[in-house]
PDB file of C-alpha atoms in Angstrom:
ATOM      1  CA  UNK A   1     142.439 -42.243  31.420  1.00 55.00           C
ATOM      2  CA  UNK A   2     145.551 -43.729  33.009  1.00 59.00           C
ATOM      3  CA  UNK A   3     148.541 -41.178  33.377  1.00 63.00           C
ATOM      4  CA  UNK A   4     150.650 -44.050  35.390  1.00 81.00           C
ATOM      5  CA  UNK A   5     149.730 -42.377  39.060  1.00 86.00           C
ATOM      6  CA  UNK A   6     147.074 -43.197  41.299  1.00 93.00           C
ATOM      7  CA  UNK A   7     143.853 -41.533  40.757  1.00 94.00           C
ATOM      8  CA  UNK A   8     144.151 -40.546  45.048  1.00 95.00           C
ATOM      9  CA  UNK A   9     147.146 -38.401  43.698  1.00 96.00           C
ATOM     10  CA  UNK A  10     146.538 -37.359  39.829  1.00 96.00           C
ATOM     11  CA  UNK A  11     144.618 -35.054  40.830  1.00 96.00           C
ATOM     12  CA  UNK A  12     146.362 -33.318  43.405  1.00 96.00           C
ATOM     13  CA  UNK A  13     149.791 -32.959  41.297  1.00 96.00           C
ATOM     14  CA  UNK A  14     147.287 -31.812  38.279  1.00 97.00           C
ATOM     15  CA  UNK A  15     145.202 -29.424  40.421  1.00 97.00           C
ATOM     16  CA  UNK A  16     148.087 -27.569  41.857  1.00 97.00           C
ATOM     17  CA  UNK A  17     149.551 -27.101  38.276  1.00 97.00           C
ATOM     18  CA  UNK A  18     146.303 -25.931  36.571  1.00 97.00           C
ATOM     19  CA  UNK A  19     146.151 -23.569  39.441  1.00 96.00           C
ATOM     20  CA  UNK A  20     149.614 -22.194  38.902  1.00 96.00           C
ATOM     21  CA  UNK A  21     148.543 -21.276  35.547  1.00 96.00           C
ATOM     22  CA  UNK A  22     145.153 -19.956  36.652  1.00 96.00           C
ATOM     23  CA  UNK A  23     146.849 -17.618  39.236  1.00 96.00           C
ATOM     24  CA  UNK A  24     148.978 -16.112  36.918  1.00 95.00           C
ATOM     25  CA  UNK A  25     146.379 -15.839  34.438  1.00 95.00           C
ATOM     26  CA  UNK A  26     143.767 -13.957  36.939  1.00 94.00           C
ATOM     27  CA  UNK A  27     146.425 -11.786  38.733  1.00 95.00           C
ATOM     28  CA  UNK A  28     150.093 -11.728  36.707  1.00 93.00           C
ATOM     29  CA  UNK A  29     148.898  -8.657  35.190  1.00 92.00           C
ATOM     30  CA  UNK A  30     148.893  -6.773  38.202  1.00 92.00           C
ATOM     31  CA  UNK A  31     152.682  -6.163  37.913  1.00 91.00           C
ATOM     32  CA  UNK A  32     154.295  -4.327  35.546  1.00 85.00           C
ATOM     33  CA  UNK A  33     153.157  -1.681  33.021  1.00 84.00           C
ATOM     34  CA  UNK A  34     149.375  -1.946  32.766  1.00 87.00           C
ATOM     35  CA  UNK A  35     149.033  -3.418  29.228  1.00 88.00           C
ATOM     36  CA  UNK A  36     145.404  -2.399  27.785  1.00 94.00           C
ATOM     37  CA  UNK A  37     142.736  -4.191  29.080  1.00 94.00           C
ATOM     38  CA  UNK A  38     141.901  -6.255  25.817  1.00 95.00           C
ATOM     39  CA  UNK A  39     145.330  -7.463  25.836  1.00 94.00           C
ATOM     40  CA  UNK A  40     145.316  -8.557  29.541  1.00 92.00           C
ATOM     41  CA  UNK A  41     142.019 -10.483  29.112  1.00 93.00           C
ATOM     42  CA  UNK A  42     143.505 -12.251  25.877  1.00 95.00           C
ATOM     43  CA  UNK A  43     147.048 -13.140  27.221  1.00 93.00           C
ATOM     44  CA  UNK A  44     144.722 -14.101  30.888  1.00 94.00           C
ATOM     45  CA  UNK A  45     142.551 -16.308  28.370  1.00 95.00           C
ATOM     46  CA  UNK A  46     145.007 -17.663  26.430  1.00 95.00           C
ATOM     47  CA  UNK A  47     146.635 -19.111  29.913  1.00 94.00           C
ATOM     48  CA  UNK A  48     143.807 -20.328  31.161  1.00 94.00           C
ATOM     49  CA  UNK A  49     143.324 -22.616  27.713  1.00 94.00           C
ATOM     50  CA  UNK A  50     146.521 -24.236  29.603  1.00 94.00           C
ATOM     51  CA  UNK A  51     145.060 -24.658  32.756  1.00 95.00           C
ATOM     52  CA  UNK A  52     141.758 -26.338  31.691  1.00 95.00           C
ATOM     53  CA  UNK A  53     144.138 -29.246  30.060  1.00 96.00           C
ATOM     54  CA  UNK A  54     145.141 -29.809  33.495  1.00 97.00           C
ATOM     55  CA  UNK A  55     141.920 -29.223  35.825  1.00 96.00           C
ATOM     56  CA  UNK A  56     139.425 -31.084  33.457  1.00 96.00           C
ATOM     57  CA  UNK A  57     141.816 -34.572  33.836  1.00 96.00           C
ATOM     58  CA  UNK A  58     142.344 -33.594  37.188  1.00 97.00           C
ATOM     59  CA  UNK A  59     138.385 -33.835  37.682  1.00 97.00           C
ATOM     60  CA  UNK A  60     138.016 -36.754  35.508  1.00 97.00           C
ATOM     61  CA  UNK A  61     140.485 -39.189  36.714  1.00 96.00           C
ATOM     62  CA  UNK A  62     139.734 -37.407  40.721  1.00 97.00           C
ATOM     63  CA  UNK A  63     136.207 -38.602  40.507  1.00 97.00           C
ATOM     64  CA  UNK A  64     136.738 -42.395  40.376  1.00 96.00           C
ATOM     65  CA  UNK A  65     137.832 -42.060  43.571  1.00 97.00           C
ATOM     66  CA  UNK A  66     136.442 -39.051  45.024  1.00 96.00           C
ATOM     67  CA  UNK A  67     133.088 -36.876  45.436  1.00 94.00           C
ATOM     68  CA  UNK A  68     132.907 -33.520  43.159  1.00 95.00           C
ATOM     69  CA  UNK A  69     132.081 -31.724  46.830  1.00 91.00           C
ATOM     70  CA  UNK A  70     135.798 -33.639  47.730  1.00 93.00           C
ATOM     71  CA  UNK A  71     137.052 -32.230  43.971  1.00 96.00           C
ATOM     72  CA  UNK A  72     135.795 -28.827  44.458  1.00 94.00           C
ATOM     73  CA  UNK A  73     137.296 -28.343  48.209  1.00 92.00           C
ATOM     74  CA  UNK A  74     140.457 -29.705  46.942  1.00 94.00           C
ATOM     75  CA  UNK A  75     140.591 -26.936  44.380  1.00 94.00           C
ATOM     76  CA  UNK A  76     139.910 -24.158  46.707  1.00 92.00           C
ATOM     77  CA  UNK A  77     142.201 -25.262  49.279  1.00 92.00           C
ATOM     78  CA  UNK A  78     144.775 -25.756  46.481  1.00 95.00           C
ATOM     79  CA  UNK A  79     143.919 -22.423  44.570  1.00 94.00           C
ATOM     80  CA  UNK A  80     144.366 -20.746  47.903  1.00 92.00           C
ATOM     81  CA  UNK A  81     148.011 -21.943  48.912  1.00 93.00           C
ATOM     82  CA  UNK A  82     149.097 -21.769  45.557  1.00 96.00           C
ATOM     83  CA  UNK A  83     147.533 -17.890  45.516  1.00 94.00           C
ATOM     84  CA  UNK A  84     148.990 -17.298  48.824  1.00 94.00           C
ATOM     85  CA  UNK A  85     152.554 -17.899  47.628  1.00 95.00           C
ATOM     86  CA  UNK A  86     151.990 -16.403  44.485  1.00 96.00           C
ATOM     87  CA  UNK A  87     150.879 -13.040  46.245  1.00 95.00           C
ATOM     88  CA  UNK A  88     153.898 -12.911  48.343  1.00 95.00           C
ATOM     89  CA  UNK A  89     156.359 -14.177  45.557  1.00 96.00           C
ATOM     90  CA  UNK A  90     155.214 -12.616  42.968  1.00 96.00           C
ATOM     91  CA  UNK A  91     153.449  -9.753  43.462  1.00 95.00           C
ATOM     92  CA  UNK A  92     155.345  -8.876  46.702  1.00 95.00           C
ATOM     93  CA  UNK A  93     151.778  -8.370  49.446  1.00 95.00           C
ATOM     94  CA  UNK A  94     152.404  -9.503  52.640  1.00 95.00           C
ATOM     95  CA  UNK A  95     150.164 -12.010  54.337  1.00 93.00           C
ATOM     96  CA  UNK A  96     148.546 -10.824  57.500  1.00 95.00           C
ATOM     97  CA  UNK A  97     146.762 -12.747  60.611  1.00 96.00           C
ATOM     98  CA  UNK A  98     143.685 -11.906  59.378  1.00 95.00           C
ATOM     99  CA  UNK A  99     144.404 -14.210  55.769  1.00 92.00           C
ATOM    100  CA  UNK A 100     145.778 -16.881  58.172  1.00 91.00           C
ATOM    101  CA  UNK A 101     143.177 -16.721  60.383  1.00 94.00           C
ATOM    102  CA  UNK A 102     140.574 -17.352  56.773  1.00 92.00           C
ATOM    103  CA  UNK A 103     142.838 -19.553  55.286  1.00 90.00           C
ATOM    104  CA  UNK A 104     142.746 -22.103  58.665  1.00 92.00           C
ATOM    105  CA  UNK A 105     138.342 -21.277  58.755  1.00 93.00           C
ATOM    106  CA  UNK A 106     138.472 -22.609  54.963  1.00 91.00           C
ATOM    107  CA  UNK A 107     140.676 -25.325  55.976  1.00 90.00           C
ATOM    108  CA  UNK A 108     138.199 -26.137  59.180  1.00 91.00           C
ATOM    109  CA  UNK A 109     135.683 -26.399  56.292  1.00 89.00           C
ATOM    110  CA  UNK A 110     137.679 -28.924  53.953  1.00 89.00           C
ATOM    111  CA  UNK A 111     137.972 -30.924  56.917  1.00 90.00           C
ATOM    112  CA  UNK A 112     134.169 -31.358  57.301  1.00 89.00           C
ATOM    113  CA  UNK A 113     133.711 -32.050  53.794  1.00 88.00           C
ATOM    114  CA  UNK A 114     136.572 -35.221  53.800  1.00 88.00           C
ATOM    115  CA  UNK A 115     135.591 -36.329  56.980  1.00 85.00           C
ATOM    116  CA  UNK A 116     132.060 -37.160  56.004  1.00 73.00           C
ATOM    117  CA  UNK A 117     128.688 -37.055  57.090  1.00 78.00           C
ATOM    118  CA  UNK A 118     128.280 -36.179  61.055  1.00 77.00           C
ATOM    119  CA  UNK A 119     126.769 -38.915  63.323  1.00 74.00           C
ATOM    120  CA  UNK A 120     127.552 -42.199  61.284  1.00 65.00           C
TER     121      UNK A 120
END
């Protein structure tokens, strides 16, 4: 599957898109009049049909040139900045030392992970 961008970046750009729609899907409900809970987990479903477009190319195309451990970190380190904004943005929480101080332990982690095996 060629989309005309290198397969190091496809999945980056597609990633951090799906996960745009997967954050509002899990947590745009929160604002606002409650709706009744069938209708949140349709609309929430109904977005995340949209984001699984994105994240299963992202995968795809990711894994010619990376590992799924590299895929999956990518994801959570993505899904994390892009929930972090949306929080704040949207939903108007404040981010406290104690979320940077997880976020930068998480980031510690995706470090290990792209760095590669210890010793060789």
């Amino acid at each position: 599957m060629n989309i005309g961008v290198s397969p190091y970046t496809a999945p980056v750009i597609l990633l951090a898109i799906s996960n745009v729609f997967m954050t509002y899907a899990w947590y745009g409900h929160l604002k606002g009049d409650p709706k009744p809970l069938w209708i949140a987990v349709m609309l929430s479903w109904g977005i995340a049909f949209f984001e699984y477009w994105l994240a299963v190319p992202a995968n795809r195309i990711g894994h010619t040139v990376y590992s799924a451990a590299e895929l999956k970190t990518m994801q959570e380190v993505i899904t994390l900045a892009v929930f972090a904004g949306f929080s704040v943005l949207y939903l108007g929480e404040k981010l406290t030392i104690n979320h940077l101080i997880g976020f930068a332990f998480i980031a510690l982690g995706a470090w290990f992970i792209f760095r590669g095996p210890i010793g060789t």
